[in-house]
Short mmCIF file of N, CA, C and O in Angstrom, two decimals:
data_model
loop_
_atom_site.label_atom_id
_atom_site.label_comp_id
_atom_site.label_asym_id
_atom_site.label_seq_id
_atom_site.Cartn_x
_atom_site.Cartn_y
_atom_site.Cartn_z
N MET L 1 2.60 1.84 -5.75
CA MET L 1 2.71 2.77 -4.67
C MET L 1 4.03 2.53 -3.96
O MET L 1 4.36 1.40 -3.61
N GLY L 2 4.81 3.56 -3.78
CA GLY L 2 6.04 3.47 -3.02
C GLY L 2 5.79 3.82 -1.56
O GLY L 2 4.79 4.44 -1.22
N THR L 3 6.69 3.40 -0.70
CA THR L 3 6.56 3.71 0.72
C THR L 3 7.86 4.33 1.23
O THR L 3 8.85 4.42 0.50
N SER L 4 7.84 4.71 2.48
CA SER L 4 9.05 5.26 3.09
C SER L 4 9.97 4.15 3.61
O SER L 4 11.07 4.41 4.06
N GLY L 5 9.50 2.91 3.54
CA GLY L 5 10.27 1.78 4.04
C GLY L 5 11.10 1.12 2.94
O GLY L 5 11.18 1.61 1.82
N ASP L 6 11.69 -0.01 3.26
CA ASP L 6 12.49 -0.77 2.33
C ASP L 6 11.66 -1.93 1.81
O ASP L 6 11.49 -2.95 2.50
N GLU L 7 11.13 -1.81 0.60
CA GLU L 7 10.24 -2.82 0.03
C GLU L 7 10.94 -4.17 -0.15
O GLU L 7 10.30 -5.20 -0.24
N ARG L 8 12.27 -4.19 -0.19
CA ARG L 8 12.99 -5.46 -0.33
C ARG L 8 12.83 -6.34 0.90
O ARG L 8 13.07 -7.54 0.84
N LEU L 9 12.38 -5.77 2.02
CA LEU L 9 12.19 -6.53 3.25
C LEU L 9 10.79 -7.14 3.35
O LEU L 9 10.51 -7.89 4.28
N MET L 10 9.91 -6.83 2.40
CA MET L 10 8.55 -7.35 2.45
C MET L 10 8.53 -8.82 2.02
O MET L 10 9.46 -9.30 1.40
N THR L 11 7.45 -9.52 2.37
CA THR L 11 7.32 -10.95 2.07
C THR L 11 6.61 -11.17 0.74
O THR L 11 5.80 -12.08 0.60
N CYS L 12 6.89 -10.30 -0.23
CA CYS L 12 6.31 -10.42 -1.56
C CYS L 12 7.31 -9.82 -2.55
O CYS L 12 8.35 -9.32 -2.16
N ASP L 13 7.00 -9.88 -3.83
CA ASP L 13 7.91 -9.40 -4.86
C ASP L 13 7.51 -8.01 -5.33
O ASP L 13 6.65 -7.85 -6.20
N ALA L 14 8.12 -6.97 -4.76
CA ALA L 14 7.82 -5.58 -5.13
C ALA L 14 8.28 -5.33 -6.57
O ALA L 14 9.30 -5.84 -7.02
N VAL L 15 7.51 -4.52 -7.28
CA VAL L 15 7.86 -4.15 -8.65
C VAL L 15 9.16 -3.34 -8.61
O VAL L 15 9.24 -2.34 -7.90
N SER L 16 10.16 -3.79 -9.33
CA SER L 16 11.48 -3.14 -9.36
C SER L 16 12.05 -2.96 -7.95
O SER L 16 12.82 -2.05 -7.71
N GLU L 17 11.63 -3.83 -7.01
CA GLU L 17 12.05 -3.77 -5.61
C GLU L 17 11.67 -2.46 -4.93
O GLU L 17 12.26 -2.05 -3.94
N VAL L 18 10.66 -1.77 -5.47
CA VAL L 18 10.30 -0.46 -4.95
C VAL L 18 8.80 -0.29 -4.72
O VAL L 18 8.38 0.33 -3.76
N TYR L 19 7.95 -0.83 -5.58
CA TYR L 19 6.53 -0.49 -5.56
C TYR L 19 5.62 -1.65 -5.19
O TYR L 19 5.82 -2.77 -5.64
N SER L 20 4.57 -1.34 -4.42
CA SER L 20 3.45 -2.24 -4.19
C SER L 20 2.36 -1.83 -5.17
O SER L 20 2.36 -0.71 -5.66
N THR L 21 1.43 -2.73 -5.43
CA THR L 21 0.42 -2.42 -6.44
C THR L 21 -1.00 -2.64 -5.92
O THR L 21 -1.24 -3.44 -5.02
N PHE L 22 -1.92 -1.94 -6.53
CA PHE L 22 -3.35 -2.19 -6.39
C PHE L 22 -4.03 -1.62 -7.61
O PHE L 22 -3.50 -0.74 -8.28
N ARG L 23 -5.18 -2.14 -7.92
CA ARG L 23 -5.96 -1.65 -9.06
C ARG L 23 -7.35 -1.30 -8.56
O ARG L 23 -7.89 -1.96 -7.69
N SER L 24 -7.92 -0.27 -9.14
CA SER L 24 -9.26 0.13 -8.70
C SER L 24 -10.29 -0.96 -8.99
O SER L 24 -11.34 -0.99 -8.37
N THR L 25 -9.97 -1.86 -9.91
CA THR L 25 -10.89 -2.96 -10.22
C THR L 25 -10.76 -4.12 -9.23
O THR L 25 -11.61 -5.01 -9.21
N ASP L 26 -9.69 -4.12 -8.42
CA ASP L 26 -9.54 -5.15 -7.38
C ASP L 26 -10.60 -4.95 -6.31
O ASP L 26 -11.09 -3.84 -6.12
N ALA L 27 -10.93 -6.03 -5.59
CA ALA L 27 -11.86 -5.90 -4.47
C ALA L 27 -11.29 -4.90 -3.47
O ALA L 27 -10.15 -5.04 -3.02
N GLY L 28 -12.04 -3.87 -3.16
CA GLY L 28 -11.60 -2.85 -2.22
C GLY L 28 -10.66 -1.82 -2.82
O GLY L 28 -10.19 -0.93 -2.11
N GLY L 29 -10.37 -1.90 -4.10
CA GLY L 29 -9.45 -0.97 -4.74
C GLY L 29 -9.86 0.48 -4.62
O GLY L 29 -9.03 1.36 -4.37
N ASP L 30 -11.15 0.75 -4.79
CA ASP L 30 -11.65 2.13 -4.66
C ASP L 30 -11.47 2.65 -3.24
O ASP L 30 -11.11 3.81 -3.03
N MET L 31 -11.68 1.79 -2.25
CA MET L 31 -11.52 2.20 -0.85
C MET L 31 -10.05 2.45 -0.52
O MET L 31 -9.74 3.38 0.22
N ILE L 32 -9.17 1.63 -1.07
CA ILE L 32 -7.73 1.85 -0.86
C ILE L 32 -7.33 3.20 -1.43
O ILE L 32 -6.66 4.00 -0.78
N PHE L 33 -7.76 3.47 -2.66
CA PHE L 33 -7.44 4.74 -3.30
C PHE L 33 -8.00 5.91 -2.51
O PHE L 33 -7.30 6.91 -2.27
N SER L 34 -9.22 5.81 -2.05
CA SER L 34 -9.85 6.88 -1.26
C SER L 34 -9.10 7.12 0.05
O SER L 34 -8.89 8.27 0.46
N THR L 35 -8.68 6.05 0.69
CA THR L 35 -7.93 6.18 1.95
C THR L 35 -6.58 6.85 1.71
O THR L 35 -6.16 7.70 2.50
N LEU L 36 -5.91 6.48 0.63
CA LEU L 36 -4.63 7.11 0.30
C LEU L 36 -4.79 8.60 0.02
O LEU L 36 -3.97 9.41 0.46
N LEU L 37 -5.84 8.97 -0.69
CA LEU L 37 -6.11 10.40 -0.95
C LEU L 37 -6.41 11.14 0.35
O LEU L 37 -5.90 12.25 0.57
N ALA L 38 -7.23 10.55 1.21
CA ALA L 38 -7.56 11.18 2.49
C ALA L 38 -6.31 11.36 3.34
O ALA L 38 -6.12 12.41 3.97
N ALA L 39 -5.43 10.37 3.34
CA ALA L 39 -4.19 10.47 4.11
C ALA L 39 -3.30 11.59 3.59
O ALA L 39 -2.72 12.36 4.36
N GLN L 40 -3.24 11.71 2.28
CA GLN L 40 -2.41 12.76 1.70
C GLN L 40 -2.97 14.14 2.03
O GLN L 40 -2.23 15.05 2.40
N LEU L 41 -4.27 14.30 1.94
CA LEU L 41 -4.90 15.59 2.24
C LEU L 41 -4.79 15.98 3.70
O LEU L 41 -4.66 17.15 4.04
N SER L 42 -4.82 14.98 4.59
CA SER L 42 -4.78 15.26 6.02
C SER L 42 -3.37 15.09 6.61
O SER L 42 -3.19 15.21 7.81
N ASN L 43 -2.41 14.78 5.76
CA ASN L 43 -1.02 14.62 6.18
C ASN L 43 -0.87 13.56 7.27
O ASN L 43 -0.18 13.75 8.27
N LYS L 44 -1.56 12.42 7.09
CA LYS L 44 -1.50 11.32 8.05
C LYS L 44 -0.71 10.16 7.48
O LYS L 44 -0.64 9.97 6.27
N LYS L 45 -0.12 9.36 8.37
CA LYS L 45 0.60 8.17 7.96
C LYS L 45 -0.38 7.07 7.61
O LYS L 45 -1.47 6.98 8.18
N VAL L 46 0.04 6.23 6.68
CA VAL L 46 -0.77 5.10 6.24
C VAL L 46 0.00 3.81 6.52
O VAL L 46 1.21 3.74 6.29
N PHE L 47 -0.68 2.82 7.05
CA PHE L 47 -0.11 1.50 7.23
C PHE L 47 -0.63 0.61 6.11
O PHE L 47 -1.83 0.60 5.84
N VAL L 48 0.27 -0.11 5.46
CA VAL L 48 -0.07 -0.91 4.30
C VAL L 48 0.13 -2.39 4.61
O VAL L 48 1.17 -2.78 5.15
N ARG L 49 -0.86 -3.20 4.28
CA ARG L 49 -0.74 -4.66 4.42
C ARG L 49 -0.79 -5.26 3.03
O ARG L 49 -1.70 -5.00 2.26
N THR L 50 0.24 -6.04 2.69
CA THR L 50 0.28 -6.69 1.38
C THR L 50 -0.06 -8.17 1.51
O THR L 50 0.00 -8.74 2.59
N VAL L 51 -0.40 -8.76 0.39
CA VAL L 51 -0.68 -10.19 0.34
C VAL L 51 0.66 -10.91 0.29
O VAL L 51 1.45 -10.68 -0.63
N GLU L 52 0.94 -11.75 1.29
CA GLU L 52 2.23 -12.44 1.36
C GLU L 52 2.45 -13.31 0.14
O GLU L 52 1.52 -13.92 -0.38
N SER L 53 3.69 -13.31 -0.34
CA SER L 53 4.13 -14.10 -1.50
C SER L 53 3.42 -13.70 -2.79
O SER L 53 3.44 -14.47 -3.74
N SER L 54 2.80 -12.54 -2.82
CA SER L 54 2.10 -12.12 -4.03
C SER L 54 3.06 -11.51 -5.04
O SER L 54 4.09 -10.95 -4.68
N ASN L 55 2.70 -11.66 -6.29
CA ASN L 55 3.44 -11.04 -7.36
C ASN L 55 3.12 -9.54 -7.34
O ASN L 55 1.96 -9.16 -7.20
N GLU L 56 4.11 -8.70 -7.43
CA GLU L 56 3.96 -7.24 -7.43
C GLU L 56 3.48 -6.69 -6.09
O GLU L 56 2.96 -5.58 -6.02
N CYS L 57 3.61 -7.44 -5.00
CA CYS L 57 3.20 -6.99 -3.66
C CYS L 57 1.81 -6.38 -3.66
O CYS L 57 1.60 -5.21 -3.35
N LYS L 58 0.85 -7.16 -4.02
CA LYS L 58 -0.54 -6.69 -4.08
C LYS L 58 -0.98 -6.20 -2.70
O LYS L 58 -0.78 -6.87 -1.69
N ILE L 59 -1.57 -5.02 -2.65
CA ILE L 59 -2.02 -4.43 -1.39
C ILE L 59 -3.35 -5.06 -0.99
O ILE L 59 -4.31 -5.07 -1.76
N ALA L 60 -3.40 -5.60 0.23
CA ALA L 60 -4.61 -6.21 0.76
C ALA L 60 -5.52 -5.14 1.36
O ALA L 60 -6.72 -5.10 1.11
N TYR L 61 -4.92 -4.24 2.18
CA TYR L 61 -5.68 -3.15 2.77
C TYR L 61 -4.72 -2.10 3.32
O TYR L 61 -3.54 -2.35 3.48
N VAL L 62 -5.26 -0.93 3.60
CA VAL L 62 -4.49 0.16 4.21
C VAL L 62 -5.30 0.73 5.36
O VAL L 62 -6.53 0.65 5.38
N THR L 63 -4.63 1.28 6.36
CA THR L 63 -5.29 1.95 7.47
C THR L 63 -4.59 3.28 7.75
O THR L 63 -3.39 3.41 7.49
N LEU L 64 -5.33 4.23 8.26
CA LEU L 64 -4.76 5.52 8.65
C LEU L 64 -4.31 5.46 10.09
O LEU L 64 -4.95 4.85 10.94
N ASP L 65 -3.21 6.14 10.38
CA ASP L 65 -2.67 6.25 11.73
C ASP L 65 -3.51 7.26 12.50
O ASP L 65 -3.75 8.36 12.02
N LYS L 66 -3.97 6.89 13.71
CA LYS L 66 -4.67 7.85 14.57
C LYS L 66 -3.64 8.78 15.18
O LYS L 66 -2.61 8.34 15.67
N GLN L 67 -3.92 10.06 15.16
CA GLN L 67 -2.97 11.03 15.71
C GLN L 67 -3.64 11.87 16.74
O GLN L 67 -4.74 12.20 16.72
#
């Protein structure tokens, strides 16, 4: 997953210095995917938290911005 920010500033190793990752088989992966779809459909911003020092900047959780 790419973001509007600069992934090189994160405290993990982004894939190709651009992408964070998650898999639907990861704990909470289905909920992350559902939240991302809901954000896209409702045109809301998403805040992403990654696991520090993780390989491929594994996504720990995401939240929707209240508007």
